[in-house]
Coordinates of C-alpha atoms in Angstrom, one line a residue:
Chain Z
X1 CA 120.0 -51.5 86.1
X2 CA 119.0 -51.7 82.7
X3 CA 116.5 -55.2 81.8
X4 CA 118.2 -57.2 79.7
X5 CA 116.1 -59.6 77.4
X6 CA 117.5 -63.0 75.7
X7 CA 115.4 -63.4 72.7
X8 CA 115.3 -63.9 69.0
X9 CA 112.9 -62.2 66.6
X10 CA 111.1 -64.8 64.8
X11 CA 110.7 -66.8 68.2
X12 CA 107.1 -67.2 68.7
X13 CA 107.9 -67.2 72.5
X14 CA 109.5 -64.3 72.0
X15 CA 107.2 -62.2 70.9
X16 CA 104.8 -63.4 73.7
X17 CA 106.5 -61.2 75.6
X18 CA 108.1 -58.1 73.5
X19 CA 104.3 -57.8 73.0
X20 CA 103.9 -56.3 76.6
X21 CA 107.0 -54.6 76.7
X22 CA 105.6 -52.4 73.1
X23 CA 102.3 -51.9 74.8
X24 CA 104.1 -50.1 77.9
X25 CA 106.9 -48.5 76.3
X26 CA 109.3 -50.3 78.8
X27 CA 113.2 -49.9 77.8
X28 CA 114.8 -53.0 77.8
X29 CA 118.4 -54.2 76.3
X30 CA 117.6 -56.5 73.3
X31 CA 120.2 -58.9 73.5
X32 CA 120.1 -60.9 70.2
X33 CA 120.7 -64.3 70.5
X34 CA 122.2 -64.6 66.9
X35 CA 125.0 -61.9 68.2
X36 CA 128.2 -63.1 68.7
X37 CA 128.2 -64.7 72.7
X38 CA 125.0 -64.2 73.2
X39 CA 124.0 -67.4 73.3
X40 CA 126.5 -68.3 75.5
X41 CA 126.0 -65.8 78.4
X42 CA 122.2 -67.3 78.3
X43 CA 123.4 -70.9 78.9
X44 CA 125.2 -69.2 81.8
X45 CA 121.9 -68.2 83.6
X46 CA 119.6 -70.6 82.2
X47 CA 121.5 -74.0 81.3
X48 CA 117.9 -75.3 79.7
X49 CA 119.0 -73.4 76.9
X50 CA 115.6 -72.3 75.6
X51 CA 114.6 -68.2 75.5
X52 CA 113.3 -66.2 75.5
X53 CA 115.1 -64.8 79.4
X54 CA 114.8 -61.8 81.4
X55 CA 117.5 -60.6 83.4
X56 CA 116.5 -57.8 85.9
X57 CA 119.6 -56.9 88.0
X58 CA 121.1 -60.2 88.9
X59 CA 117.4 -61.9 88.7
X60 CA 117.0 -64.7 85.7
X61 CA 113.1 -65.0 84.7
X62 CA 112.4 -68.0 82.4
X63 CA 109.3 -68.7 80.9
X64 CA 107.3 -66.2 79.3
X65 CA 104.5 -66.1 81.9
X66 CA 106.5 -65.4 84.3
X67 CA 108.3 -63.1 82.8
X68 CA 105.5 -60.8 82.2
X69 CA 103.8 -60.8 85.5
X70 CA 107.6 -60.1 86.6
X71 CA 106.8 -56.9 84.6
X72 CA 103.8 -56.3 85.8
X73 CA 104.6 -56.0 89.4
X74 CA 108.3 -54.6 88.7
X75 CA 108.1 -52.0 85.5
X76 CA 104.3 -51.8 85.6
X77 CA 103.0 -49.2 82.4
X78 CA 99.9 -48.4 80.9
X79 CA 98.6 -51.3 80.0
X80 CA 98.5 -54.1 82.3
X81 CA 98.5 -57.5 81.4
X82 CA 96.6 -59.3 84.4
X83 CA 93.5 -58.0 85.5
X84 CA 93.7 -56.8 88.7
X85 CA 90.1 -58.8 89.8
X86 CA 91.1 -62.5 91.0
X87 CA 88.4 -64.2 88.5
X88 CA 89.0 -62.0 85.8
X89 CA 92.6 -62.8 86.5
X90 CA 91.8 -66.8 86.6
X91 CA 90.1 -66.3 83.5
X92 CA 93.5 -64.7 81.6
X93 CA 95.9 -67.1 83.2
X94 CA 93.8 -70.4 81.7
X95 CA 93.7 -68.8 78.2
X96 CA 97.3 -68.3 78.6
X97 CA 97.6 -71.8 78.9
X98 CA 94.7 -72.7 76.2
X99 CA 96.9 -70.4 73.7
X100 CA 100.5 -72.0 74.9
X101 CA 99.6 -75.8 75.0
X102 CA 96.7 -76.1 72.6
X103 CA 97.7 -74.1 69.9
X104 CA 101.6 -73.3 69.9
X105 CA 102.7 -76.6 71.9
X106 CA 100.0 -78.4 69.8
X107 CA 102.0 -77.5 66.4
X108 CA 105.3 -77.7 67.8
X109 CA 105.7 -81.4 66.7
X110 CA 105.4 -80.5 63.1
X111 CA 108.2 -77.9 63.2
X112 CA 110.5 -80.4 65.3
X113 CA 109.7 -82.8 62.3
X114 CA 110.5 -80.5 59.4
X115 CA 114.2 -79.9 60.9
X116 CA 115.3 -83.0 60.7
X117 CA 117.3 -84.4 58.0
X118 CA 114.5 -85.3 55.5
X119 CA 115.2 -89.4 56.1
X120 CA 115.2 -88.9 59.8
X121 CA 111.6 -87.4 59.7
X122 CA 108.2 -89.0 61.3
X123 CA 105.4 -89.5 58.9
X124 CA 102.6 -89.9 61.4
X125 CA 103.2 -86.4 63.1
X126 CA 101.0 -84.5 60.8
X127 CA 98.0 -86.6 61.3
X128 CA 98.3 -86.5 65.3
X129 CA 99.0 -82.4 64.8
X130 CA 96.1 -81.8 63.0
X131 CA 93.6 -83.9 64.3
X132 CA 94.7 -81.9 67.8
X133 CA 94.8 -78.3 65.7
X134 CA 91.3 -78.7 64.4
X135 CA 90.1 -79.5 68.1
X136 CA 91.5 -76.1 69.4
X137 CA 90.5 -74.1 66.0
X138 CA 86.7 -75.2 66.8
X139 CA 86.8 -74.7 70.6
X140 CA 88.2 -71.3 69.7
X141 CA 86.0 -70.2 67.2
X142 CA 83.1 -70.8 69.4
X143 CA 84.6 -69.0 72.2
X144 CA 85.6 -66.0 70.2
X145 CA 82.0 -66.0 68.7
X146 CA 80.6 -65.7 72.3
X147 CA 82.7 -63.1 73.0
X148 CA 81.7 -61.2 70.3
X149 CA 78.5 -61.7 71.5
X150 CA 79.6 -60.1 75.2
X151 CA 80.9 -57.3 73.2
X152 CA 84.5 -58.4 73.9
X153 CA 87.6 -58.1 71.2
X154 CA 90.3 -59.7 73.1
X155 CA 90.3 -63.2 74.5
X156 CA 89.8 -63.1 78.4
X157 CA 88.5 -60.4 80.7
X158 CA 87.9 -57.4 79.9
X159 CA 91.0 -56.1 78.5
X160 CA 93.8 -56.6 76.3
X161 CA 95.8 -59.2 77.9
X162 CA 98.4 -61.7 79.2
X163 CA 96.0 -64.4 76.7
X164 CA 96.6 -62.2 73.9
X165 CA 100.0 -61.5 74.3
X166 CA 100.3 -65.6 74.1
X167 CA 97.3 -65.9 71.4
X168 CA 99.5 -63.9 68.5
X169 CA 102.3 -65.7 68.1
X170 CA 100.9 -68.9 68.3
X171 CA 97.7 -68.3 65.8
X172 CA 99.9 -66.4 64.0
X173 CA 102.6 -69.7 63.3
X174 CA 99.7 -72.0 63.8
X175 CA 97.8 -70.9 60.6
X176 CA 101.0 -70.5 58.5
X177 CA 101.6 -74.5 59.9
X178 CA 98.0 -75.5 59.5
X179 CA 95.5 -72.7 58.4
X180 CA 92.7 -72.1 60.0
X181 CA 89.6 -73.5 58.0
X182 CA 87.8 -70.2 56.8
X183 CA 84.5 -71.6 58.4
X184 CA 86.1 -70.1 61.6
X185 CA 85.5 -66.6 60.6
X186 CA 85.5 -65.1 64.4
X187 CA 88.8 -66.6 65.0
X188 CA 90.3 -65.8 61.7
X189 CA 88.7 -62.2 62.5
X190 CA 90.5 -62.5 66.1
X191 CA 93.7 -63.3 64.2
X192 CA 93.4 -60.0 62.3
X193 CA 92.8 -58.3 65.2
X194 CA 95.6 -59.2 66.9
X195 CA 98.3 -58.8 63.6
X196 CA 96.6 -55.2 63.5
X197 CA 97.5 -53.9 67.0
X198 CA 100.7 -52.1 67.3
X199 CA 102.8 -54.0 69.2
X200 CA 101.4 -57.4 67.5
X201 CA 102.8 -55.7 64.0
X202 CA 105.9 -54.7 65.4
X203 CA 107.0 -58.0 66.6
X204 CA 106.0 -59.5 62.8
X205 CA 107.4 -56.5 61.4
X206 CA 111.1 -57.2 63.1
X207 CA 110.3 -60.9 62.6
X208 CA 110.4 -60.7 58.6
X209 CA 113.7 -60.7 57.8
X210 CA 114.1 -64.0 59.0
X211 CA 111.1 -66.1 56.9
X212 CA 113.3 -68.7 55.3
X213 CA 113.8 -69.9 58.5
X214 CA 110.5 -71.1 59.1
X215 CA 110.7 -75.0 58.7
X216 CA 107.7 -75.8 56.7
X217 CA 107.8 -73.1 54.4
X218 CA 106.9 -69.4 55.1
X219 CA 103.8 -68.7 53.0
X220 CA 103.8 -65.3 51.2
X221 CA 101.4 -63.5 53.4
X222 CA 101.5 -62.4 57.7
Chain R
X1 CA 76.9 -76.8 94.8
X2 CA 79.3 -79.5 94.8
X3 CA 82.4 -79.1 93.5
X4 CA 83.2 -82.1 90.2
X5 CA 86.6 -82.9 88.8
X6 CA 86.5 -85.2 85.9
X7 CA 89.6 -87.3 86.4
X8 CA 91.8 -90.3 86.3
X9 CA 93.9 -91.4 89.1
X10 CA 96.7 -92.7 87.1
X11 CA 96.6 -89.4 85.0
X12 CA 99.8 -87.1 86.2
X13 CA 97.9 -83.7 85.5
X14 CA 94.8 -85.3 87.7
X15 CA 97.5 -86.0 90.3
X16 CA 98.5 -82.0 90.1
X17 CA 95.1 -80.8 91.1
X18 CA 94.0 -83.4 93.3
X19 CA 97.1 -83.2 95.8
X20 CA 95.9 -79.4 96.8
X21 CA 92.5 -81.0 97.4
X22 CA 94.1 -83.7 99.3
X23 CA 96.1 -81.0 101.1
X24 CA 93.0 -78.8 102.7
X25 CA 90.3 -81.5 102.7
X26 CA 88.4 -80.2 100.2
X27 CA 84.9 -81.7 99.8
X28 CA 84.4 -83.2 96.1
X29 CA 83.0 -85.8 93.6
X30 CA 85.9 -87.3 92.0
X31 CA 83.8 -88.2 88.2
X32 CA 86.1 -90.9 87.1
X33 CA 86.9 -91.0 83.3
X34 CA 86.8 -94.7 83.0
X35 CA 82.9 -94.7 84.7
X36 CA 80.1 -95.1 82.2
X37 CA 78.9 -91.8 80.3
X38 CA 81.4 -89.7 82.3
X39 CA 84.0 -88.7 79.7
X40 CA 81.1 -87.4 77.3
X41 CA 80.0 -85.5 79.9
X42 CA 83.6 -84.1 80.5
X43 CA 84.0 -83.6 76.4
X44 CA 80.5 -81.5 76.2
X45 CA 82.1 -79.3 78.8
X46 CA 85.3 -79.5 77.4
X47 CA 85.4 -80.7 73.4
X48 CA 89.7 -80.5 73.2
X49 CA 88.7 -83.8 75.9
X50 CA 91.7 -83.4 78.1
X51 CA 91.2 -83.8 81.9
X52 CA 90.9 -83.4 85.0
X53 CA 88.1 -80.6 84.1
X54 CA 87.0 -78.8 87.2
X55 CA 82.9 -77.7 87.1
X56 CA 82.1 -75.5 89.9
X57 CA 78.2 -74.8 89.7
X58 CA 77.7 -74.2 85.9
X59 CA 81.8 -72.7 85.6
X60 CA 84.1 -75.0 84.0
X61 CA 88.0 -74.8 84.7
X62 CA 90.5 -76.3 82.7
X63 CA 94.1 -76.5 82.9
X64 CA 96.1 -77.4 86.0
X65 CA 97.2 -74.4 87.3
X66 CA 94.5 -72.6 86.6
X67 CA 92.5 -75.2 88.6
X68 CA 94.5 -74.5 91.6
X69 CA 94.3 -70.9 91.6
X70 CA 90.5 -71.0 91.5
X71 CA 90.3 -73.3 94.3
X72 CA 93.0 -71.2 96.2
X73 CA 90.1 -67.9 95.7
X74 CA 86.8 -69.9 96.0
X75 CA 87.7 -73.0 98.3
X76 CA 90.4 -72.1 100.2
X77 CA 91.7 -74.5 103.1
X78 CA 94.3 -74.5 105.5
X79 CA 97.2 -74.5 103.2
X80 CA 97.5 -72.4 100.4
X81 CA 99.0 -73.1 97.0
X82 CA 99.8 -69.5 95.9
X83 CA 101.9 -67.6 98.3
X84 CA 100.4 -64.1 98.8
X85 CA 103.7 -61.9 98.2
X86 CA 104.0 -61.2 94.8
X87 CA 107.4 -62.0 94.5
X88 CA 106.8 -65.5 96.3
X89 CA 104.1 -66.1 93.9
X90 CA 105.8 -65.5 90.5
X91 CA 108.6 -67.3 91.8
X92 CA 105.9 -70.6 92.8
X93 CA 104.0 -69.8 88.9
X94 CA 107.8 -70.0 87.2
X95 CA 109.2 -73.4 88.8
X96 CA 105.0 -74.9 88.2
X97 CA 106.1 -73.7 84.6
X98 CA 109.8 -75.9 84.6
X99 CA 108.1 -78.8 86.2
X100 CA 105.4 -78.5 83.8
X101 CA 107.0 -77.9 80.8
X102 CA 110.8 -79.4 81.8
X103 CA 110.0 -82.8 82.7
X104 CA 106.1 -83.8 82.3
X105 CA 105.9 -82.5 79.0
X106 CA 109.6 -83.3 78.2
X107 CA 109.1 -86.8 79.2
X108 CA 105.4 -87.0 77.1
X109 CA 107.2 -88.4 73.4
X110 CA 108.4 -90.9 74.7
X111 CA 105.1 -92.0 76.4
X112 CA 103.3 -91.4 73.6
X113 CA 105.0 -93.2 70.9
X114 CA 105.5 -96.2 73.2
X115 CA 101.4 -95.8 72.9
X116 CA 101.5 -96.5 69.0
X117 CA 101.7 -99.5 67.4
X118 CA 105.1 -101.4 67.1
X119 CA 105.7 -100.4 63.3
X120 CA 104.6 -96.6 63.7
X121 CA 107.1 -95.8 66.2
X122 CA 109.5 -93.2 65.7
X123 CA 112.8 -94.5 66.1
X124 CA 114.2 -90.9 67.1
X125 CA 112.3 -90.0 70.4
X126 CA 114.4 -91.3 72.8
X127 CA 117.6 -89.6 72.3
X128 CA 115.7 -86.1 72.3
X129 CA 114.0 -87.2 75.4
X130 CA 117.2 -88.0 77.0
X131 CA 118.8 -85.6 76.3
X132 CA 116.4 -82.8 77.4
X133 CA 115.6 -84.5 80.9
X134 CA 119.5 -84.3 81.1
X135 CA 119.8 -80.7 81.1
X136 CA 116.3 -80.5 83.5
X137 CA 117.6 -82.9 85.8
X138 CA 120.7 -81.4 86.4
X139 CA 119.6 -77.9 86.5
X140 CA 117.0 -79.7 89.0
X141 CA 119.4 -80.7 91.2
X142 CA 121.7 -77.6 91.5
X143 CA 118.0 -75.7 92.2
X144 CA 117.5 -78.0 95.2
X145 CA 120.8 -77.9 96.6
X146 CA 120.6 -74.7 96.9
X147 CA 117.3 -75.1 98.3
X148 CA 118.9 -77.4 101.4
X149 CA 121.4 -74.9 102.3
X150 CA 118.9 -72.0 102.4
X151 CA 117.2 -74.4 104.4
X152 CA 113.7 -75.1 102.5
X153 CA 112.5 -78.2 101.8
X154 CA 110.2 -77.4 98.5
X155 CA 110.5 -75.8 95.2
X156 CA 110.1 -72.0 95.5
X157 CA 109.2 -69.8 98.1
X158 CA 108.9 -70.8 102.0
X159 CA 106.0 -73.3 101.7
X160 CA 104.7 -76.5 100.0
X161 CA 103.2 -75.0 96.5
X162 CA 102.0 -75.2 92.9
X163 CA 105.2 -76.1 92.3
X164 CA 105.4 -78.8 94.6
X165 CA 102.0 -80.3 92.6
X166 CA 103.3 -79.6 89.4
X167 CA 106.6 -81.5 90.8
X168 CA 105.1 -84.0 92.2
X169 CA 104.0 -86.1 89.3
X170 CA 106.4 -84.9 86.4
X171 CA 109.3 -86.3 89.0
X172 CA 107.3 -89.5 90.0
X173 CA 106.5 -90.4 86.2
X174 CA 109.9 -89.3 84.5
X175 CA 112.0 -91.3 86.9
X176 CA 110.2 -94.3 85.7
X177 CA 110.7 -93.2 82.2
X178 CA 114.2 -92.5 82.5
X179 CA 115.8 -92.6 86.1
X180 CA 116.8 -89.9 87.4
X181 CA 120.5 -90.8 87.6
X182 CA 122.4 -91.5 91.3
X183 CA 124.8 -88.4 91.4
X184 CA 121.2 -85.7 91.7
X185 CA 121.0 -86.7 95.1
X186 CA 119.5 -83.5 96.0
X187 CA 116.8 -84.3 93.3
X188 CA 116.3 -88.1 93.9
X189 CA 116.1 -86.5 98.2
X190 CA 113.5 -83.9 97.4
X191 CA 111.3 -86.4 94.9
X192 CA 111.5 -88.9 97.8
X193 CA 110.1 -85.9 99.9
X194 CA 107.4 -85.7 97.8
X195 CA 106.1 -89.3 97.7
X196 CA 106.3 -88.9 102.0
X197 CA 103.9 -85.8 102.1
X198 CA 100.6 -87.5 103.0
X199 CA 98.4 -85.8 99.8
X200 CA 100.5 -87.2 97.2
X201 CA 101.6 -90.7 99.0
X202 CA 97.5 -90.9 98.5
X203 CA 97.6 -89.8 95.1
X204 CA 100.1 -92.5 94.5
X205 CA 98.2 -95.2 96.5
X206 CA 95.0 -94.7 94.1
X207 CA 96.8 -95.1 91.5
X208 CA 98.7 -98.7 92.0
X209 CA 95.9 -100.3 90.6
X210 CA 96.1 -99.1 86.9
X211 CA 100.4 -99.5 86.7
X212 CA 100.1 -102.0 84.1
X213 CA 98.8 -98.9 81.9
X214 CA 102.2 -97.2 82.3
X215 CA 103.2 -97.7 78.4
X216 CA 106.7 -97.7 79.2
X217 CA 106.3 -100.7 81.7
X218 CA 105.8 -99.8 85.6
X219 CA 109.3 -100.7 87.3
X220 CA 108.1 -102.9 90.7
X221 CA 108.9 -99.3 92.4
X222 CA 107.1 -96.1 93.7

């Protein structure tokens, strides 16, 4: 049976986990939700509404963590994306969730802002975005400086990971939203990192043609 | 070394970690946020200053669920959080995720703009809020009917969970914000399961004294 995944390609979601299925080659059915029904047949497994979904067989996965340690364990490849070691795999799992709600959740609210009708929208959301943005920016820096130090590239671990599959979408929105001050050169040089592995470029690469639909203005650069 | 979580016992995500304590006895200090000098403790530990924080020796844990899953390796008790098949356990991480995301965070707008001042609030929150609890609540309910006639009392697998710590508060704090309404009777059953299991009836006990800081207004009602 052939995995099917729900998904759209500028959703920053979405690439969190088309990331892992590039790194291990794993064949998958893209199942576009622009594409006529689409949609509808996801509301049918997952009446939340939101994607990106796996199906495996007659198996709905929501939420992208979950989705990709369903991978793991059921169309392992290459390249796995939780370190087999229970610290290092602790380690992963709470920069998953550093990445998720400090960075993409954190900038959310000024997205949700921009698409509503102009007289509709909240003027204090910025403020209460930023102030939050430049919190995680300077945590990260720091941490991404240390592991420079250790020697390490990627964010957790030892290895490319479940953390990085969440940390490139989200710094790569997060600094089109709300750049990242260039005093923060180690996570400005993590950024780069990330937009220059394979998989990372793919998923901006597929993601281009739909630019005008970023709310606040794609700027003219990845 | 004695374990320290920086907390607050009205705080839902402090609630999260401290029912697993609660559940296997573990010994800890409980640092609480509002006692002198402790939060700028927590914030040099943790600058983004969200809590609970977790400090094992000179290790610092943040995040919820990534709390758990280090207590679950390095202080395990009697009943574990993670189950240990795989399959179990992804199942447990993905409904942590929907409680997590579906209703606590769902809920959070509306919290925090009832938090502002009266002439900075945004007029709009409410119906978004609504409407998204809607869809969770419902899908909610269908879950746990489903539960009942495959004859399991909690959220995933075949024990009390993660999930059942993420459920916990996220169902205890968004009925209040918007009730849960009378036809989920599975829902309404299983959140009234919750508040009966001894760790979070405790949870809930310690923190009756700080409902007038509910910003929506405490209903006279667990």
């Amino acid at each position: 049976m052939t995995l099917q995944l729900f998904a759209h390609p500028f959703s920053s979601y979405c690439w969190k986990v088309l990331i892992p299925l590039y790194e291990n080659g794993t064949a998958f059915e893209y199942r576009h939700i622009e594409h006529e029904g689409v949609f509808a047949e996801l509301a049918g497994y997952w009446s939340i509404g939101k994607f990106p979904v796996l199906r495996d067989g007659d198996k709905t996965i929501v939420e992208t963590s979950a989705i990709i340690e369903h991978l793991q364990i059921h169309h392992p490849g290459p390249v796995p994306m939780i370190p087999a070691d229970p610290d290092a795999a602790i380690e992963v799992r709470m920069m998953d969730r550093i990445f998720d709600n400090y960075v993409m959740n954190a900038m959310q609210p000024l997205v949700n802002n921009a698409i509503r009708p102009e007289e509709k929208r909240d003027p204090y959301v910025a403020e209460g975005v930023h102030a939050a943005l430049d919190k995680s920016y300077a945590w990260l820096d720091a941490h991404m400086a240390q592991r420079e130090q250790d020697g390490r590239e990627w964010a957790a671990a030892d290895q490319f990971s479940l953390a990085d599959c969440a940390a490139a979408p989200s710094l790569f929105y997060a600094d089109w939203a709300y750049p990242i001050p260039a005093q923060f050169e180690h996570l400005k040089a993590y950024r780069a990192r990330l937009l220059a592995r394979p998989s990372v470029a793919r998923a901006v690469d597929e993601a281009r043609p739909y630019r005008s639909y970023f709310p606040l203005g794609a700027p003219d650069r990845d």
